[in-house]
PDB file of C-alpha atoms in Angstrom:
ATOM      1  CA  MET R   1      20.165 -49.308-138.024  1.00 50.00           C
ATOM      2  CA  THR R   2      20.929 -52.743-136.547  1.00 56.00           C
ATOM      3  CA  GLY R   3      17.642 -54.169-137.877  1.00 56.00           C
ATOM      4  CA  ARG R   4      18.381 -52.852-141.374  1.00 55.00           C
ATOM      5  CA  PHE R   5      21.917 -54.353-141.245  1.00 50.00           C
ATOM      6  CA  ALA R   6      20.519 -57.730-140.168  1.00 51.00           C
ATOM      7  CA  ALA R   7      18.012 -57.678-143.069  1.00 51.00           C
ATOM      8  CA  VAL R   8      20.729 -56.809-145.606  1.00 46.00           C
ATOM      9  CA  ALA R   9      23.034 -59.484-144.190  1.00 47.00           C
ATOM     10  CA  ALA R  10      20.257 -62.099-144.342  1.00 50.00           C
ATOM     11  CA  GLY R  11      19.497 -61.131-147.963  1.00 51.00           C
ATOM     12  CA  LEU R  12      23.177 -61.425-148.859  1.00 43.00           C
ATOM     13  CA  VAL R  13      23.418 -64.884-147.265  1.00 44.00           C
ATOM     14  CA  MET R  14      20.340 -66.055-149.216  1.00 50.00           C
ATOM     15  CA  THR R  15      21.808 -64.713-152.492  1.00 47.00           C
ATOM     16  CA  VAL R  16      25.142 -66.459-151.921  1.00 43.00           C
ATOM     17  CA  ALA R  17      23.343 -69.712-151.051  1.00 48.00           C
ATOM     18  CA  GLY R  18      21.234 -69.432-154.213  1.00 47.00           C
ATOM     19  CA  VAL R  19      24.337 -68.939-156.378  1.00 43.00           C
ATOM     20  CA  ALA R  20      26.028 -71.940-154.738  1.00 46.00           C
ATOM     21  CA  GLN R  21      22.957 -74.120-155.406  1.00 50.00           C
ATOM     22  CA  ALA R  22      22.834 -72.995-159.046  1.00 43.00           C
ATOM     23  CA  GLN R  23      26.508 -73.874-159.483  1.00 47.00           C
ATOM     24  CA  GLU R  24      25.927 -77.326-157.959  1.00 55.00           C
ATOM     25  CA  ALA R  25      22.937 -77.926-160.251  1.00 59.00           C
ATOM     26  CA  ALA R  26      24.847 -76.981-163.419  1.00 59.00           C
ATOM     27  CA  PRO R  27      25.795 -80.138-165.340  1.00 66.00           C
ATOM     28  CA  ALA R  28      29.481 -80.899-165.521  1.00 83.00           C
ATOM     29  CA  ALA R  29      31.163 -80.491-168.893  1.00 93.00           C
ATOM     30  CA  SER R  30      31.817 -83.933-170.328  1.00 96.00           C
ATOM     31  CA  LEU R  31      32.472 -85.951-173.438  1.00 97.00           C
ATOM     32  CA  ASP R  32      30.200 -88.993-173.195  1.00 98.00           C
ATOM     33  CA  VAL R  33      31.147 -92.046-175.265  1.00 98.00           C
ATOM     34  CA  GLU R  34      29.032 -95.185-175.129  1.00 98.00           C
ATOM     35  CA  LEU R  35      29.851 -98.622-176.495  1.00 98.00           C
ATOM     36  CA  ASN R  36      26.461 -99.414-178.013  1.00 98.00           C
ATOM     37  CA  ALA R  37      26.928-102.664-179.942  1.00 98.00           C
ATOM     38  CA  LEU R  38      29.334-105.284-181.269  1.00 98.00           C
ATOM     39  CA  ALA R  39      28.168-107.308-184.270  1.00 98.00           C
ATOM     40  CA  PRO R  40      29.985-109.857-186.434  1.00 98.00           C
ATOM     41  CA  SER R  41      30.732-108.579-189.951  1.00 97.00           C
ATOM     42  CA  PRO R  42      32.325-110.081-193.074  1.00 97.00           C
ATOM     43  CA  LYS R  43      35.591-108.293-192.176  1.00 95.00           C
ATOM     44  CA  GLY R  44      35.563-109.039-188.449  1.00 96.00           C
ATOM     45  CA  CYS R  45      33.573-107.058-185.882  1.00 97.00           C
ATOM     46  CA  MET R  46      31.391-103.985-186.408  1.00 98.00           C
ATOM     47  CA  MET R  47      31.618-101.715-183.361  1.00 98.00           C
ATOM     48  CA  THR R  48      28.979 -99.064-182.768  1.00 98.00           C
ATOM     49  CA  PHE R  49      29.556 -96.079-180.482  1.00 98.00           C
ATOM     50  CA  VAL R  50      27.300 -93.174-179.479  1.00 98.00           C
ATOM     51  CA  ALA R  51      29.056 -89.922-178.549  1.00 98.00           C
ATOM     52  CA  LEU R  52      27.644 -86.770-176.968  1.00 98.00           C
ATOM     53  CA  ASN R  53      29.778 -83.652-176.648  1.00 97.00           C
ATOM     54  CA  LYS R  54      28.799 -81.725-173.496  1.00 97.00           C
ATOM     55  CA  LEU R  55      32.074 -79.778-173.421  1.00 96.00           C
ATOM     56  CA  PRO R  56      31.973 -75.958-173.667  1.00 94.00           C
ATOM     57  CA  ALA R  57      33.188 -76.050-177.315  1.00 93.00           C
ATOM     58  CA  ALA R  58      32.483 -77.970-180.488  1.00 96.00           C
ATOM     59  CA  ILE R  59      35.001 -80.663-181.373  1.00 97.00           C
ATOM     60  CA  ASN R  60      36.247 -80.248-184.944  1.00 97.00           C
ATOM     61  CA  LYS R  61      38.071 -83.579-184.927  1.00 97.00           C
ATOM     62  CA  VAL R  62      38.690 -86.190-182.266  1.00 97.00           C
ATOM     63  CA  SER R  63      40.283 -89.610-182.274  1.00 97.00           C
ATOM     64  CA  PHE R  64      40.508 -92.197-179.535  1.00 97.00           C
ATOM     65  CA  GLU R  65      43.263 -94.735-178.945  1.00 98.00           C
ATOM     66  CA  LEU R  66      41.481 -97.925-177.906  1.00 98.00           C
ATOM     67  CA  ALA R  67      42.930-101.050-176.329  1.00 97.00           C
ATOM     68  CA  PHE R  68      41.006-104.296-176.870  1.00 97.00           C
ATOM     69  CA  PHE R  69      41.385-107.007-174.230  1.00 97.00           C
ATOM     70  CA  ASN R  70      40.881-110.731-174.837  1.00 94.00           C
ATOM     71  CA  ASP R  71      39.566-113.521-172.598  1.00 90.00           C
ATOM     72  CA  LYS R  72      42.969-113.814-170.878  1.00 93.00           C
ATOM     73  CA  ASN R  73      42.704-110.128-169.876  1.00 92.00           C
ATOM     74  CA  ALA R  74      45.642-109.389-172.170  1.00 96.00           C
ATOM     75  CA  VAL R  75      45.714-106.504-174.633  1.00 97.00           C
ATOM     76  CA  ASP R  76      44.924-108.075-177.982  1.00 94.00           C
ATOM     77  CA  ARG R  77      45.409-104.915-180.038  1.00 94.00           C
ATOM     78  CA  VAL R  78      45.640-101.135-179.812  1.00 97.00           C
ATOM     79  CA  THR R  79      44.167 -98.962-182.540  1.00 97.00           C
ATOM     80  CA  VAL R  80      43.169 -95.354-183.142  1.00 98.00           C
ATOM     81  CA  LEU R  81      39.607 -94.621-184.256  1.00 98.00           C
ATOM     82  CA  ASP R  82      38.691 -91.293-185.896  1.00 98.00           C
ATOM     83  CA  PHE R  83      35.370 -90.051-184.515  1.00 98.00           C
ATOM     84  CA  ARG R  84      35.561 -86.983-186.816  1.00 97.00           C
ATOM     85  CA  ASP R  85      33.618 -83.939-185.580  1.00 97.00           C
ATOM     86  CA  LEU R  86      31.343 -83.890-182.541  1.00 97.00           C
ATOM     87  CA  PRO R  87      29.173 -80.759-182.440  1.00 97.00           C
ATOM     88  CA  GLN R  88      28.405 -79.348-179.029  1.00 96.00           C
ATOM     89  CA  GLY R  89      25.235 -80.783-177.493  1.00 95.00           C
ATOM     90  CA  LYS R  90      24.591 -83.252-180.341  1.00 94.00           C
ATOM     91  CA  LYS R  91      24.646 -87.056-180.289  1.00 97.00           C
ATOM     92  CA  ARG R  92      26.562 -88.815-183.034  1.00 98.00           C
ATOM     93  CA  VAL R  93      26.696 -92.510-183.932  1.00 98.00           C
ATOM     94  CA  ARG R  94      30.046 -93.793-185.183  1.00 98.00           C
ATOM     95  CA  GLN R  95      30.628 -97.291-186.553  1.00 98.00           C
ATOM     96  CA  PHE R  96      33.955 -99.017-187.157  1.00 98.00           C
ATOM     97  CA  ASP R  97      34.443-102.358-188.876  1.00 97.00           C
ATOM     98  CA  MET R  98      37.432-103.931-187.147  1.00 96.00           C
ATOM     99  CA  PRO R  99      39.129-106.410-189.501  1.00 95.00           C
ATOM    100  CA  ASN R 100      40.299-109.747-188.115  1.00 93.00           C
ATOM    101  CA  VAL R 101      38.598-109.157-184.752  1.00 93.00           C
ATOM    102  CA  LYS R 102      36.067-111.693-183.475  1.00 94.00           C
ATOM    103  CA  CYS R 103      33.431-109.897-181.425  1.00 96.00           C
ATOM    104  CA  GLU R 104      33.139-112.803-178.981  1.00 96.00           C
ATOM    105  CA  SER R 105      36.868-112.537-178.176  1.00 95.00           C
ATOM    106  CA  VAL R 106      36.581-108.885-177.006  1.00 97.00           C
ATOM    107  CA  THR R 107      36.114-108.903-173.230  1.00 97.00           C
ATOM    108  CA  ARG R 108      36.896-105.257-172.411  1.00 98.00           C
ATOM    109  CA  ILE R 109      37.687-102.011-174.257  1.00 98.00           C
ATOM    110  CA  LEU R 110      39.700 -99.146-172.796  1.00 98.00           C
ATOM    111  CA  ILE R 111      40.081 -95.615-174.179  1.00 98.00           C
ATOM    112  CA  ASN R 112      43.772 -95.170-173.558  1.00 96.00           C
ATOM    113  CA  ASP R 113      44.181 -91.639-174.955  1.00 96.00           C
ATOM    114  CA  THR R 114      42.777 -88.946-177.222  1.00 95.00           C
ATOM    115  CA  PRO R 115      45.676 -88.304-179.644  1.00 96.00           C
ATOM    116  CA  VAL R 116      43.594 -85.725-181.553  1.00 96.00           C
ATOM    117  CA  CYS R 117      41.172 -83.316-179.875  1.00 95.00           C
ATOM    118  CA  ASP R 118      40.724 -80.220-182.039  1.00 95.00           C
ATOM    119  CA  GLY R 119      38.421 -77.536-180.653  1.00 91.00           C
ATOM    120  CA  PRO R 120      38.316 -77.662-176.848  1.00 88.00           C
ATOM    121  CA  VAL R 121      41.127 -76.557-174.561  1.00 87.00           C
ATOM    122  CA  ALA R 122      44.125 -78.922-174.664  1.00 85.00           C
ATOM    123  CA  GLY R 123      43.493 -82.061-172.610  1.00 90.00           C
ATOM    124  CA  GLU R 124      39.778 -81.351-172.183  1.00 94.00           C
ATOM    125  CA  CYS R 125      38.598 -84.346-174.248  1.00 94.00           C
ATOM    126  CA  MET R 126      40.385 -86.872-172.021  1.00 94.00           C
ATOM    127  CA  LYS R 127      39.697 -84.941-168.813  1.00 94.00           C
ATOM    128  CA  GLY R 128      35.956 -84.738-169.531  1.00 95.00           C
ATOM    129  CA  LEU R 129      35.650 -88.306-170.829  1.00 97.00           C
ATOM    130  CA  VAL R 130      32.737 -90.334-169.454  1.00 97.00           C
ATOM    131  CA  THR R 131      32.331 -93.898-170.764  1.00 98.00           C
ATOM    132  CA  ARG R 132      29.577 -96.468-170.457  1.00 98.00           C
ATOM    133  CA  SER R 133      28.525 -99.680-172.155  1.00 98.00           C
ATOM    134  CA  GLN R 134      25.072-100.750-173.298  1.00 98.00           C
ATOM    135  CA  ILE R 135      26.288-104.317-173.734  1.00 98.00           C
ATOM    136  CA  SER R 136      28.016-106.913-171.542  1.00 97.00           C
ATOM    137  CA  VAL R 137      31.513-105.819-172.655  1.00 98.00           C
ATOM    138  CA  PRO R 138      32.937-103.245-170.188  1.00 98.00           C
ATOM    139  CA  PHE R 139      34.006 -99.929-171.734  1.00 98.00           C
ATOM    140  CA  GLU R 140      36.383 -97.747-169.710  1.00 97.00           C
ATOM    141  CA  GLY R 141      38.087 -94.399-170.128  1.00 91.00           C
TER     142      GLY R 141
END
């Protein structure tokens, strides 16, 4: 009986370890937003973002409050950008032409808040936010 108990206990330990490894390997739910490009435009500065919704639910509508910093590390302006819908597991490119903004004067961009996040659990958009920049301008969340 002791040998059978030891075999069952060993099997149980291996099962629990396997479940723990599977949980560790599961990707974390996130809302990835990348600053992809800044380009001068007739109005000011065209900003290109790439977003990927890896949250457990589709986002019907989301907006981000962004703060733009200048070369003196001072906030130059704060604005809200409407990223519209972000389907679960899909990448979306969003472009915004920022009037009266010179691209070369933007030294850093910060996502300050998500005033609208329709779809996921309240607060999930900001909590799951992961930012990165493909250009020399830092992009933070």
